[in-house]
Amino acid sequence: MSTRRNFMQSLAGLAGAAYLPHSPVWADALAAAPLYIACNAYTWHTFYQRAGKDWYANLDASLADFARSGIKGYEPSVNAADDIKTLVPLLKKYGLEMRSLYVNSTLHKTDEADKTIQTVTAIADAAQLVGVKIIVTNPSPLRWGAPADKSDADLAIQAQNLNRLGAELRKRGITLAYHTHDMEMRNSAREFHHMLLGTDPANVSLCLDVHWIYRGAGNSQVALFDIVKLYGKRITELHLRQSKAGVWTETFGEGDIDYPRLVKELQAIGVRPMLVLEQCLEKQSPDTMDVVTAHQQDLKYASALFSSFGR
């Protein structure tokens, strides 16, 4: 299975979700659901990479570490339906749930979009049997790591195909959550806005990756909270990461982004998204603790921060 870094370069349970105007049926049960906090695989990959290890070399041992952190939810990056078959027995072994997963997609080219939709719907067919309720995708850019921007025609095609994919997942009882990095915020955030304005909220929700929105807008909380105001009702999932002085911190806690304000604003609009930790490392990040200790601290802080989301 590929890591999120590769994407950037080349089981059962109800999922937390926003109370959308077109909420899926499963969202109605959230009012009585306990607090659920997950963490995605890419976060652990960055810590393992720092230690000179490969998260995917021995997934059994890696998930044993994950379980030691106390985090109960695992959000993997999935490339094919067979990946689900590999994961399920390991998740059961370590008492972990998989309520969401991340897939790569190419949607701005018609022929590649057809292949993507075929692949992702096959993943969804396997995933719905084990309780996955949200599939997150970040449509691929023209080139990862390069300032190349899609044309208006590309964006129109991508939005149509994102909506198509969301409609197919909706038939399967799964919500599609649109995710971004920083490049979608270039050029007045035209790619970001068109993916939401050019799609049906019934088919496409928003995975708000809080720090990528913040960083993509030039480290702007004004932009971040304007987006919450504009699209808050469509947020079904949060990716949680913090920084200090613009650099990703080793643990999720206080820092540049006012997360207590985010909690209050989501509560004010009646939205309760799935919570997924993604406290990744970059070159300048501190190096003071091992991966399990760091994630234990992440869980402790996030549990207190979002305690009002639980029942």
PDB file of C-alpha atoms in Angstrom:
ATOM      1  CA  MET A   1       0.000   0.000   0.000  1.00  0.00           C
ATOM      2  CA  SER A   2       1.253   3.462  -0.864  1.00  0.00           C
ATOM      3  CA  THR A   3       1.862   6.104   1.758  1.00  0.00           C
ATOM      4  CA  ARG A   4       0.368   9.595   1.690  1.00  0.00           C
ATOM      5  CA  ARG A   5       3.841  10.857   0.761  1.00  0.00           C
ATOM      6  CA  ASN A   6       3.682   8.671  -2.349  1.00  0.00           C
ATOM      7  CA  PHE A   7       0.330  10.178  -3.182  1.00  0.00           C
ATOM      8  CA  MET A   8       1.788  13.625  -2.817  1.00  0.00           C
ATOM      9  CA  GLN A   9       4.611  12.608  -5.043  1.00  0.00           C
ATOM     10  CA  SER A  10       3.468  10.479  -7.890  1.00  0.00           C
ATOM     11  CA  LEU A  11     -14.227  -2.083  11.436  1.00  0.00           C
ATOM     12  CA  ALA A  12     -17.680  -1.568  11.900  1.00  0.00           C
ATOM     13  CA  GLY A  13     -19.268   1.449  13.587  1.00  0.00           C
ATOM     14  CA  LEU A  14     -21.034   4.703  12.901  1.00  0.00           C
ATOM     15  CA  ALA A  15     -18.908   7.490  11.545  1.00  0.00           C
ATOM     16  CA  GLY A  16     -19.023  10.951  13.060  1.00  0.00           C
ATOM     17  CA  ALA A  17     -20.390  13.400  10.518  1.00  0.00           C
ATOM     18  CA  ALA A  18     -21.798  16.860  10.056  1.00  0.00           C
ATOM     19  CA  TYR A  19     -25.520  17.408  10.154  1.00  0.00           C
ATOM     20  CA  LEU A  20     -25.726  18.233   6.468  1.00  0.00           C
ATOM     21  CA  PRO A  21     -28.881  19.418   4.732  1.00  0.00           C
ATOM     22  CA  HIS A  22     -28.672  16.061   2.928  1.00  0.00           C
ATOM     23  CA  SER A  23     -27.322  14.045   5.865  1.00  0.00           C
ATOM     24  CA  PRO A  24     -26.938  10.313   5.260  1.00  0.00           C
ATOM     25  CA  VAL A  25     -29.247   8.162   7.351  1.00  0.00           C
ATOM     26  CA  TRP A  26     -26.396   6.940   9.558  1.00  0.00           C
ATOM     27  CA  ALA A  27     -25.656  10.504  10.699  1.00  0.00           C
ATOM     28  CA  ASP A  28     -28.933  10.598  12.648  1.00  0.00           C
ATOM     29  CA  ALA A  29     -27.517   8.219  15.255  1.00  0.00           C
ATOM     30  CA  LEU A  30     -24.636  10.508  16.156  1.00  0.00           C
ATOM     31  CA  ALA A  31     -26.439  12.396  18.875  1.00  0.00           C
ATOM     32  CA  ALA A  32     -26.036   9.412  21.184  1.00  0.00           C
ATOM     33  CA  ALA A  33     -22.630   8.248  19.955  1.00  0.00           C
ATOM     34  CA  PRO A  34     -19.548   8.396  22.204  1.00  0.00           C
ATOM     35  CA  LEU A  35     -16.488  10.414  21.206  1.00  0.00           C
ATOM     36  CA  TYR A  36     -14.531   8.652  18.485  1.00  0.00           C
ATOM     37  CA  ILE A  37     -10.996   9.737  17.602  1.00  0.00           C
ATOM     38  CA  ALA A  38      -8.999   8.165  14.792  1.00  0.00           C
ATOM     39  CA  CYS A  39      -5.554   8.683  13.318  1.00  0.00           C
ATOM     40  CA  ASN A  40      -4.439   8.166   9.752  1.00  0.00           C
ATOM     41  CA  ALA A  41      -1.623   5.995   8.534  1.00  0.00           C
ATOM     42  CA  TYR A  42       0.418   8.783   6.976  1.00  0.00           C
ATOM     43  CA  THR A  43       1.065  10.352  10.384  1.00  0.00           C
ATOM     44  CA  TRP A  44       2.678   7.143  11.612  1.00  0.00           C
ATOM     45  CA  HIS A  45       4.606   6.807   8.369  1.00  0.00           C
ATOM     46  CA  THR A  46       6.329  10.162   9.016  1.00  0.00           C
ATOM     47  CA  PHE A  47       7.351   9.140  12.547  1.00  0.00           C
ATOM     48  CA  TYR A  48       8.587   5.757  11.347  1.00  0.00           C
ATOM     49  CA  GLN A  49      10.487   7.437   8.529  1.00  0.00           C
ATOM     50  CA  ARG A  50      12.213   9.727  11.027  1.00  0.00           C
ATOM     51  CA  ALA A  51      13.324   6.630  12.954  1.00  0.00           C
ATOM     52  CA  GLY A  52      14.636   4.985   9.791  1.00  0.00           C
ATOM     53  CA  LYS A  53      11.780   2.477   9.635  1.00  0.00           C
ATOM     54  CA  ASP A  54       9.044   1.615   7.139  1.00  0.00           C
ATOM     55  CA  TRP A  55       5.465   1.661   8.464  1.00  0.00           C
ATOM     56  CA  TYR A  56       4.340  -0.795   5.778  1.00  0.00           C
ATOM     57  CA  ALA A  57       7.232  -3.278   6.054  1.00  0.00           C
ATOM     58  CA  ASN A  58       5.459  -5.209   8.823  1.00  0.00           C
ATOM     59  CA  LEU A  59       1.939  -3.892   9.208  1.00  0.00           C
ATOM     60  CA  ASP A  60       1.182  -6.363  11.988  1.00  0.00           C
ATOM     61  CA  ALA A  61       3.965  -4.926  14.172  1.00  0.00           C
ATOM     62  CA  SER A  62       3.112  -1.374  13.125  1.00  0.00           C
ATOM     63  CA  LEU A  63      -0.524  -1.724  14.147  1.00  0.00           C
ATOM     64  CA  ALA A  64       0.607  -3.226  17.461  1.00  0.00           C
ATOM     65  CA  ASP A  65       2.388   0.104  18.075  1.00  0.00           C
ATOM     66  CA  PHE A  66      -0.721   1.970  16.948  1.00  0.00           C
ATOM     67  CA  ALA A  67      -2.871   0.054  19.448  1.00  0.00           C
ATOM     68  CA  ARG A  68      -0.427   0.880  22.261  1.00  0.00           C
ATOM     69  CA  SER A  69      -1.177   4.575  21.731  1.00  0.00           C
ATOM     70  CA  GLY A  70      -4.766   4.049  22.880  1.00  0.00           C
ATOM     71  CA  ILE A  71      -6.233   5.437  19.661  1.00  0.00           C
ATOM     72  CA  LYS A  72      -9.103   3.198  18.557  1.00  0.00           C
ATOM     73  CA  GLY A  73      -9.716   4.419  15.015  1.00  0.00           C
ATOM     74  CA  TYR A  74      -7.411   3.801  12.052  1.00  0.00           C
ATOM     75  CA  GLU A  75      -7.724   5.688   8.754  1.00  0.00           C
ATOM     76  CA  PRO A  76      -5.567   3.915   6.163  1.00  0.00           C
ATOM     77  CA  SER A  77      -4.568   4.956   2.661  1.00  0.00           C
ATOM     78  CA  VAL A  78      -6.097   2.348   0.370  1.00  0.00           C
ATOM     79  CA  ASN A  79      -5.258   1.656  -3.273  1.00  0.00           C
ATOM     80  CA  ALA A  80      -7.347  -1.424  -4.025  1.00  0.00           C
ATOM     81  CA  ALA A  81     -10.139  -3.538  -2.590  1.00  0.00           C
ATOM     82  CA  ASP A  82      -7.618  -6.234  -1.654  1.00  0.00           C
ATOM     83  CA  ASP A  83      -6.045  -3.792   0.811  1.00  0.00           C
ATOM     84  CA  ILE A  84      -9.249  -4.000   2.859  1.00  0.00           C
ATOM     85  CA  LYS A  85      -8.961  -7.792   3.019  1.00  0.00           C
ATOM     86  CA  THR A  86      -5.402  -7.436   4.324  1.00  0.00           C
ATOM     87  CA  LEU A  87      -6.370  -4.899   6.978  1.00  0.00           C
ATOM     88  CA  VAL A  88      -9.498  -6.439   8.473  1.00  0.00           C
ATOM     89  CA  PRO A  89      -7.905  -9.351  10.392  1.00  0.00           C
ATOM     90  CA  LEU A  90      -5.179  -7.071  11.752  1.00  0.00           C
ATOM     91  CA  LEU A  91      -7.691  -4.494  12.911  1.00  0.00           C
ATOM     92  CA  LYS A  92      -9.681  -7.203  14.657  1.00  0.00           C
ATOM     93  CA  LYS A  93      -6.505  -8.561  16.246  1.00  0.00           C
ATOM     94  CA  TYR A  94      -5.703  -5.203  17.839  1.00  0.00           C
ATOM     95  CA  GLY A  95      -9.251  -4.044  18.596  1.00  0.00           C
ATOM     96  CA  LEU A  96      -9.150  -1.174  16.101  1.00  0.00           C
ATOM     97  CA  GLU A  97     -11.969   0.318  14.042  1.00  0.00           C
ATOM     98  CA  MET A  98     -11.897   1.633  10.490  1.00  0.00           C
ATOM     99  CA  ARG A  99     -14.735   4.087   9.987  1.00  0.00           C
ATOM    100  CA  SER A 100     -12.990   6.054   7.250  1.00  0.00           C
ATOM    101  CA  LEU A 101     -10.253   5.613   4.676  1.00  0.00           C
ATOM    102  CA  TYR A 102      -8.248   7.728   2.243  1.00  0.00           C
ATOM    103  CA  VAL A 103      -7.989   7.070  -1.491  1.00  0.00           C
ATOM    104  CA  ASN A 104      -6.007   8.712  -4.231  1.00  0.00           C
ATOM    105  CA  SER A 105      -7.868   9.955  -7.299  1.00  0.00           C
ATOM    106  CA  THR A 106      -7.323  11.576 -10.669  1.00  0.00           C
ATOM    107  CA  LEU A 107     -10.512  13.299 -11.750  1.00  0.00           C
ATOM    108  CA  HIS A 108      -9.556  16.130 -14.114  1.00  0.00           C
ATOM    109  CA  LYS A 109      -8.980  13.787 -17.081  1.00  0.00           C
ATOM    110  CA  THR A 110     -11.988  11.902 -18.378  1.00  0.00           C
ATOM    111  CA  ASP A 111     -10.279   8.582 -19.133  1.00  0.00           C
ATOM    112  CA  GLU A 112      -8.344   8.504 -15.854  1.00  0.00           C
ATOM    113  CA  ALA A 113     -11.425   9.608 -13.946  1.00  0.00           C
ATOM    114  CA  ASP A 114     -13.353   6.609 -15.243  1.00  0.00           C
ATOM    115  CA  LYS A 115     -10.584   4.321 -13.959  1.00  0.00           C
ATOM    116  CA  THR A 116     -10.504   6.119 -10.609  1.00  0.00           C
ATOM    117  CA  ILE A 117     -14.243   5.807 -10.130  1.00  0.00           C
ATOM    118  CA  GLN A 118     -14.115   2.110 -10.989  1.00  0.00           C
ATOM    119  CA  THR A 119     -11.286   1.525  -8.500  1.00  0.00           C
ATOM    120  CA  VAL A 120     -12.823   3.570  -5.684  1.00  0.00           C
ATOM    121  CA  THR A 121     -16.261   2.014  -6.046  1.00  0.00           C
ATOM    122  CA  ALA A 122     -14.649  -1.437  -5.824  1.00  0.00           C
ATOM    123  CA  ILE A 123     -12.907  -0.295  -2.634  1.00  0.00           C
ATOM    124  CA  ALA A 124     -16.233   1.021  -1.358  1.00  0.00           C
ATOM    125  CA  ASP A 125     -17.963  -2.307  -2.046  1.00  0.00           C
ATOM    126  CA  ALA A 126     -15.398  -4.032   0.171  1.00  0.00           C
ATOM    127  CA  ALA A 127     -15.251  -1.236   2.747  1.00  0.00           C
ATOM    128  CA  GLN A 128     -18.984  -0.951   3.380  1.00  0.00           C
ATOM    129  CA  LEU A 129     -19.002  -4.568   4.568  1.00  0.00           C
ATOM    130  CA  VAL A 130     -16.635  -3.678   7.417  1.00  0.00           C
ATOM    131  CA  GLY A 131     -18.328  -0.464   8.536  1.00  0.00           C
ATOM    132  CA  VAL A 132     -16.510   2.271   6.597  1.00  0.00           C
ATOM    133  CA  LYS A 133     -18.784   5.303   6.322  1.00  0.00           C
ATOM    134  CA  ILE A 134     -16.496   8.017   4.925  1.00  0.00           C
ATOM    135  CA  ILE A 135     -14.068   7.851   2.009  1.00  0.00           C
ATOM    136  CA  VAL A 136     -11.703  10.821   1.802  1.00  0.00           C
ATOM    137  CA  THR A 137     -10.038  11.829  -1.449  1.00  0.00           C
ATOM    138  CA  ASN A 138      -7.731  14.621  -2.585  1.00  0.00           C
ATOM    139  CA  PRO A 139      -7.889  14.843  -6.395  1.00  0.00           C
ATOM    140  CA  SER A 140      -4.360  14.760  -7.763  1.00  0.00           C
ATOM    141  CA  PRO A 141      -2.794  17.972  -9.060  1.00  0.00           C
ATOM    142  CA  LEU A 142      -1.155  18.294 -12.464  1.00  0.00           C
ATOM    143  CA  ARG A 143       2.212  17.674 -10.778  1.00  0.00           C
ATOM    144  CA  TRP A 144       2.926  17.121  -7.086  1.00  0.00           C
ATOM    145  CA  GLY A 145       5.333  19.666  -5.669  1.00  0.00           C
ATOM    146  CA  ALA A 146       5.202  21.986  -8.683  1.00  0.00           C
ATOM    147  CA  PRO A 147       3.286  25.278  -9.072  1.00  0.00           C
ATOM    148  CA  ALA A 148       1.227  24.032 -12.021  1.00  0.00           C
ATOM    149  CA  ASP A 149      -2.463  24.889 -11.988  1.00  0.00           C
ATOM    150  CA  LYS A 150      -5.412  23.239 -13.682  1.00  0.00           C
ATOM    151  CA  SER A 151      -7.321  25.123 -16.354  1.00  0.00           C
ATOM    152  CA  ASP A 152     -10.937  26.136 -15.939  1.00  0.00           C
ATOM    153  CA  ALA A 153     -11.852  23.229 -18.210  1.00  0.00           C
ATOM    154  CA  ASP A 154      -9.883  20.845 -15.984  1.00  0.00           C
ATOM    155  CA  LEU A 155     -11.704  22.136 -12.909  1.00  0.00           C
ATOM    156  CA  ALA A 156     -15.103  21.758 -14.550  1.00  0.00           C
ATOM    157  CA  ILE A 157     -14.337  18.149 -15.499  1.00  0.00           C
ATOM    158  CA  GLN A 158     -12.926  17.414 -12.050  1.00  0.00           C
ATOM    159  CA  ALA A 159     -16.004  18.766 -10.272  1.00  0.00           C
ATOM    160  CA  GLN A 160     -18.301  16.704 -12.506  1.00  0.00           C
ATOM    161  CA  ASN A 161     -16.325  13.565 -11.777  1.00  0.00           C
ATOM    162  CA  LEU A 162     -16.049  14.304  -8.049  1.00  0.00           C
ATOM    163  CA  ASN A 163     -19.828  14.579  -8.011  1.00  0.00           C
ATOM    164  CA  ARG A 164     -20.148  11.324  -9.992  1.00  0.00           C
ATOM    165  CA  LEU A 165     -17.907   9.534  -7.532  1.00  0.00           C
ATOM    166  CA  GLY A 166     -19.835  10.906  -4.576  1.00  0.00           C
ATOM    167  CA  ALA A 167     -23.126   9.786  -6.103  1.00  0.00           C
ATOM    168  CA  GLU A 168     -21.782   6.252  -6.560  1.00  0.00           C
ATOM    169  CA  LEU A 169     -20.534   6.099  -2.971  1.00  0.00           C
ATOM    170  CA  ARG A 170     -23.819   7.485  -1.700  1.00  0.00           C
ATOM    171  CA  LYS A 171     -25.623   4.531  -3.312  1.00  0.00           C
ATOM    172  CA  ARG A 172     -23.450   2.338  -1.079  1.00  0.00           C
ATOM    173  CA  GLY A 173     -24.203   4.268   2.105  1.00  0.00           C
ATOM    174  CA  ILE A 174     -20.762   5.907   2.126  1.00  0.00           C
ATOM    175  CA  THR A 175     -20.046   9.648   2.224  1.00  0.00           C
ATOM    176  CA  LEU A 176     -17.367  11.138  -0.040  1.00  0.00           C
ATOM    177  CA  ALA A 177     -15.272  13.788   1.740  1.00  0.00           C
ATOM    178  CA  TYR A 178     -13.240  16.200  -0.407  1.00  0.00           C
ATOM    179  CA  HIS A 179      -9.746  16.864   0.997  1.00  0.00           C
ATOM    180  CA  THR A 180      -7.131  19.445   0.020  1.00  0.00           C
ATOM    181  CA  HIS A 181      -3.502  20.309   0.532  1.00  0.00           C
ATOM    182  CA  ASP A 182      -2.112  23.812   0.013  1.00  0.00           C
ATOM    183  CA  MET A 183      -2.049  23.971  -3.818  1.00  0.00           C
ATOM    184  CA  GLU A 184      -5.841  24.152  -4.080  1.00  0.00           C
ATOM    185  CA  MET A 185      -5.667  27.478  -2.255  1.00  0.00           C
ATOM    186  CA  ARG A 186      -3.643  29.179  -4.998  1.00  0.00           C
ATOM    187  CA  ASN A 187      -5.254  31.692  -7.368  1.00  0.00           C
ATOM    188  CA  SER A 188      -7.948  32.878  -4.971  1.00  0.00           C
ATOM    189  CA  ALA A 189      -8.561  29.252  -3.980  1.00  0.00           C
ATOM    190  CA  ARG A 190     -10.452  28.717  -7.235  1.00  0.00           C
ATOM    191  CA  GLU A 191      -9.900  24.947  -7.263  1.00  0.00           C
ATOM    192  CA  PHE A 192     -11.045  24.576  -3.665  1.00  0.00           C
ATOM    193  CA  HIS A 193     -14.140  26.705  -4.101  1.00  0.00           C
ATOM    194  CA  HIS A 194     -15.197  25.141  -7.392  1.00  0.00           C
ATOM    195  CA  MET A 195     -15.029  21.614  -6.002  1.00  0.00           C
ATOM    196  CA  LEU A 196     -17.605  22.653  -3.403  1.00  0.00           C
ATOM    197  CA  LEU A 197     -19.692  25.095  -5.428  1.00  0.00           C
ATOM    198  CA  GLY A 198     -19.644  22.826  -8.488  1.00  0.00           C
ATOM    199  CA  THR A 199     -20.866  19.714  -6.666  1.00  0.00           C
ATOM    200  CA  ASP A 200     -24.046  18.615  -4.921  1.00  0.00           C
ATOM    201  CA  PRO A 201     -23.773  18.672  -1.099  1.00  0.00           C
ATOM    202  CA  ALA A 202     -25.714  15.401  -1.124  1.00  0.00           C
ATOM    203  CA  ASN A 203     -22.803  13.794  -2.973  1.00  0.00           C
ATOM    204  CA  VAL A 204     -19.703  15.654  -1.803  1.00  0.00           C
ATOM    205  CA  SER A 205     -18.890  16.677   1.758  1.00  0.00           C
ATOM    206  CA  LEU A 206     -15.723  18.312   3.085  1.00  0.00           C
ATOM    207  CA  CYS A 207     -12.824  16.797   4.978  1.00  0.00           C
ATOM    208  CA  LEU A 208     -11.421  19.972   6.495  1.00  0.00           C
ATOM    209  CA  ASP A 209      -7.683  19.473   6.795  1.00  0.00           C
ATOM    210  CA  VAL A 210      -7.332  22.390   9.127  1.00  0.00           C
ATOM    211  CA  HIS A 211      -3.619  23.066   8.819  1.00  0.00           C
ATOM    212  CA  TRP A 212      -3.390  22.662   5.041  1.00  0.00           C
ATOM    213  CA  ILE A 213      -6.143  25.268   4.668  1.00  0.00           C
ATOM    214  CA  TYR A 214      -4.309  27.517   7.134  1.00  0.00           C
ATOM    215  CA  ARG A 215      -0.928  27.057   5.432  1.00  0.00           C
ATOM    216  CA  GLY A 216      -2.325  27.284   1.909  1.00  0.00           C
ATOM    217  CA  ALA A 217      -3.833  30.653   2.777  1.00  0.00           C
ATOM    218  CA  GLY A 218      -0.485  32.026   3.943  1.00  0.00           C
ATOM    219  CA  ASN A 219      -0.880  30.935   7.587  1.00  0.00           C
ATOM    220  CA  SER A 220      -4.179  32.758   7.843  1.00  0.00           C
ATOM    221  CA  GLN A 221      -6.766  32.013  10.505  1.00  0.00           C
ATOM    222  CA  VAL A 222      -8.981  34.633   8.872  1.00  0.00           C
ATOM    223  CA  ALA A 223      -9.141  32.465   5.740  1.00  0.00           C
ATOM    224  CA  LEU A 224      -9.573  29.264   7.754  1.00  0.00           C
ATOM    225  CA  PHE A 225     -12.558  30.536   9.708  1.00  0.00           C
ATOM    226  CA  ASP A 226     -14.088  32.185   6.636  1.00  0.00           C
ATOM    227  CA  ILE A 227     -14.083  28.728   5.030  1.00  0.00           C
ATOM    228  CA  VAL A 228     -15.745  27.280   8.122  1.00  0.00           C
ATOM    229  CA  LYS A 229     -18.377  30.009   7.822  1.00  0.00           C
ATOM    230  CA  LEU A 230     -18.902  29.331   4.110  1.00  0.00           C
ATOM    231  CA  TYR A 231     -18.858  25.528   4.097  1.00  0.00           C
ATOM    232  CA  GLY A 232     -19.179  24.456   7.724  1.00  0.00           C
ATOM    233  CA  LYS A 233     -22.397  22.514   7.178  1.00  0.00           C
ATOM    234  CA  ARG A 234     -20.560  20.272   4.694  1.00  0.00           C
ATOM    235  CA  ILE A 235     -17.748  19.278   7.051  1.00  0.00           C
ATOM    236  CA  THR A 236     -17.983  15.553   7.811  1.00  0.00           C
ATOM    237  CA  GLU A 237     -14.377  15.020   8.905  1.00  0.00           C
ATOM    238  CA  LEU A 238     -11.516  17.011  10.428  1.00  0.00           C
ATOM    239  CA  HIS A 239      -7.829  16.263   9.935  1.00  0.00           C
ATOM    240  CA  LEU A 240      -6.137  17.644  13.033  1.00  0.00           C
ATOM    241  CA  ARG A 241      -2.618  19.076  12.989  1.00  0.00           C
ATOM    242  CA  GLN A 242      -0.936  21.943  14.825  1.00  0.00           C
ATOM    243  CA  SER A 243       2.140  24.111  14.297  1.00  0.00           C
ATOM    244  CA  LYS A 244       4.161  26.698  16.163  1.00  0.00           C
ATOM    245  CA  ALA A 245       5.685  29.583  14.219  1.00  0.00           C
ATOM    246  CA  GLY A 246       4.526  27.782  11.088  1.00  0.00           C
ATOM    247  CA  VAL A 247       6.370  24.506  11.797  1.00  0.00           C
ATOM    248  CA  TRP A 248       4.448  21.288  12.471  1.00  0.00           C
ATOM    249  CA  THR A 249       4.753  20.361  16.115  1.00  0.00           C
ATOM    250  CA  GLU A 250       5.587  16.888  17.363  1.00  0.00           C
ATOM    251  CA  THR A 251       2.281  16.580  19.200  1.00  0.00           C
ATOM    252  CA  PHE A 252      -1.206  18.007  18.800  1.00  0.00           C
ATOM    253  CA  GLY A 253      -1.768  20.800  21.309  1.00  0.00           C
ATOM    254  CA  GLU A 254      -1.731  24.564  21.609  1.00  0.00           C
ATOM    255  CA  GLY A 255      -0.108  26.500  18.788  1.00  0.00           C
ATOM    256  CA  ASP A 256      -0.775  28.673  15.766  1.00  0.00           C
ATOM    257  CA  ILE A 257      -4.340  27.509  15.118  1.00  0.00           C
ATOM    258  CA  ASP A 258      -7.081  28.390  17.581  1.00  0.00           C
ATOM    259  CA  TYR A 259      -8.674  24.955  17.885  1.00  0.00           C
ATOM    260  CA  PRO A 260     -10.895  25.896  20.860  1.00  0.00           C
ATOM    261  CA  ARG A 261     -12.472  28.523  18.600  1.00  0.00           C
ATOM    262  CA  LEU A 262     -12.955  25.886  15.889  1.00  0.00           C
ATOM    263  CA  VAL A 263     -14.760  23.628  18.352  1.00  0.00           C
ATOM    264  CA  LYS A 264     -17.078  26.472  19.366  1.00  0.00           C
ATOM    265  CA  GLU A 265     -17.844  27.448  15.776  1.00  0.00           C
ATOM    266  CA  LEU A 266     -18.649  23.879  14.762  1.00  0.00           C
ATOM    267  CA  GLN A 267     -20.922  23.512  17.765  1.00  0.00           C
ATOM    268  CA  ALA A 268     -22.635  26.788  16.922  1.00  0.00           C
ATOM    269  CA  ILE A 269     -23.664  25.498  13.497  1.00  0.00           C
ATOM    270  CA  GLY A 270     -24.619  22.052  14.797  1.00  0.00           C
ATOM    271  CA  VAL A 271     -21.800  20.141  13.141  1.00  0.00           C
ATOM    272  CA  ARG A 272     -20.013  17.164  14.667  1.00  0.00           C
ATOM    273  CA  PRO A 273     -17.407  15.786  12.238  1.00  0.00           C
ATOM    274  CA  MET A 274     -15.332  12.657  12.535  1.00  0.00           C
ATOM    275  CA  LEU A 275     -12.043  13.482  14.271  1.00  0.00           C
ATOM    276  CA  VAL A 276      -8.868  12.170  12.655  1.00  0.00           C
ATOM    277  CA  LEU A 277      -5.446  13.043  14.053  1.00  0.00           C
ATOM    278  CA  GLU A 278      -2.810  13.859  11.458  1.00  0.00           C
ATOM    279  CA  GLN A 279       0.044  15.356  13.463  1.00  0.00           C
ATOM    280  CA  CYS A 280       2.669  14.641  10.804  1.00  0.00           C
ATOM    281  CA  LEU A 281       6.318  15.578  10.950  1.00  0.00           C
ATOM    282  CA  GLU A 282       8.335  17.754   8.591  1.00  0.00           C
ATOM    283  CA  LYS A 283      12.083  18.383   8.528  1.00  0.00           C
ATOM    284  CA  GLN A 284      11.967  21.246  11.042  1.00  0.00           C
ATOM    285  CA  SER A 285       9.650  19.474  13.510  1.00  0.00           C
ATOM    286  CA  PRO A 286      11.003  18.801  17.030  1.00  0.00           C
ATOM    287  CA  ASP A 287      12.415  15.346  17.767  1.00  0.00           C
ATOM    288  CA  THR A 288      11.941  14.656  21.475  1.00  0.00           C
ATOM    289  CA  MET A 289       9.841  11.493  21.815  1.00  0.00           C
ATOM    290  CA  ASP A 290       8.932   8.189  20.226  1.00  0.00           C
ATOM    291  CA  VAL A 291       5.885   7.627  18.057  1.00  0.00           C
ATOM    292  CA  VAL A 292       3.732   5.914  20.690  1.00  0.00           C
ATOM    293  CA  THR A 293       4.355   8.566  23.364  1.00  0.00           C
ATOM    294  CA  ALA A 294       3.615  11.355  20.889  1.00  0.00           C
ATOM    295  CA  HIS A 295       0.310   9.802  19.882  1.00  0.00           C
ATOM    296  CA  GLN A 296      -0.679   9.148  23.472  1.00  0.00           C
ATOM    297  CA  GLN A 297      -0.277  12.890  24.054  1.00  0.00           C
ATOM    298  CA  ASP A 298      -2.232  13.661  20.865  1.00  0.00           C
ATOM    299  CA  LEU A 299      -5.104  11.509  22.060  1.00  0.00           C
ATOM    300  CA  LYS A 300      -5.134  13.060  25.527  1.00  0.00           C
ATOM    301  CA  TYR A 301      -5.247  16.621  24.204  1.00  0.00           C
ATOM    302  CA  ALA A 302      -7.807  15.903  21.473  1.00  0.00           C
ATOM    303  CA  SER A 303     -10.060  14.029  23.910  1.00  0.00           C
ATOM    304  CA  ALA A 304     -10.149  17.026  26.239  1.00  0.00           C
ATOM    305  CA  LEU A 305     -10.492  19.553  23.419  1.00  0.00           C
ATOM    306  CA  PHE A 306     -13.431  17.786  21.787  1.00  0.00           C
ATOM    307  CA  SER A 307     -14.973  16.367  24.980  1.00  0.00           C
ATOM    308  CA  SER A 308     -18.212  18.234  24.278  1.00  0.00           C
ATOM    309  CA  PHE A 309     -18.597  16.219  21.064  1.00  0.00           C
ATOM    310  CA  GLY A 310     -19.078  13.015  23.053  1.00  0.00           C
ATOM    311  CA  ARG A 311     -22.127  11.842  24.937  1.00  0.00           C
TER     312      ARG A 311
END
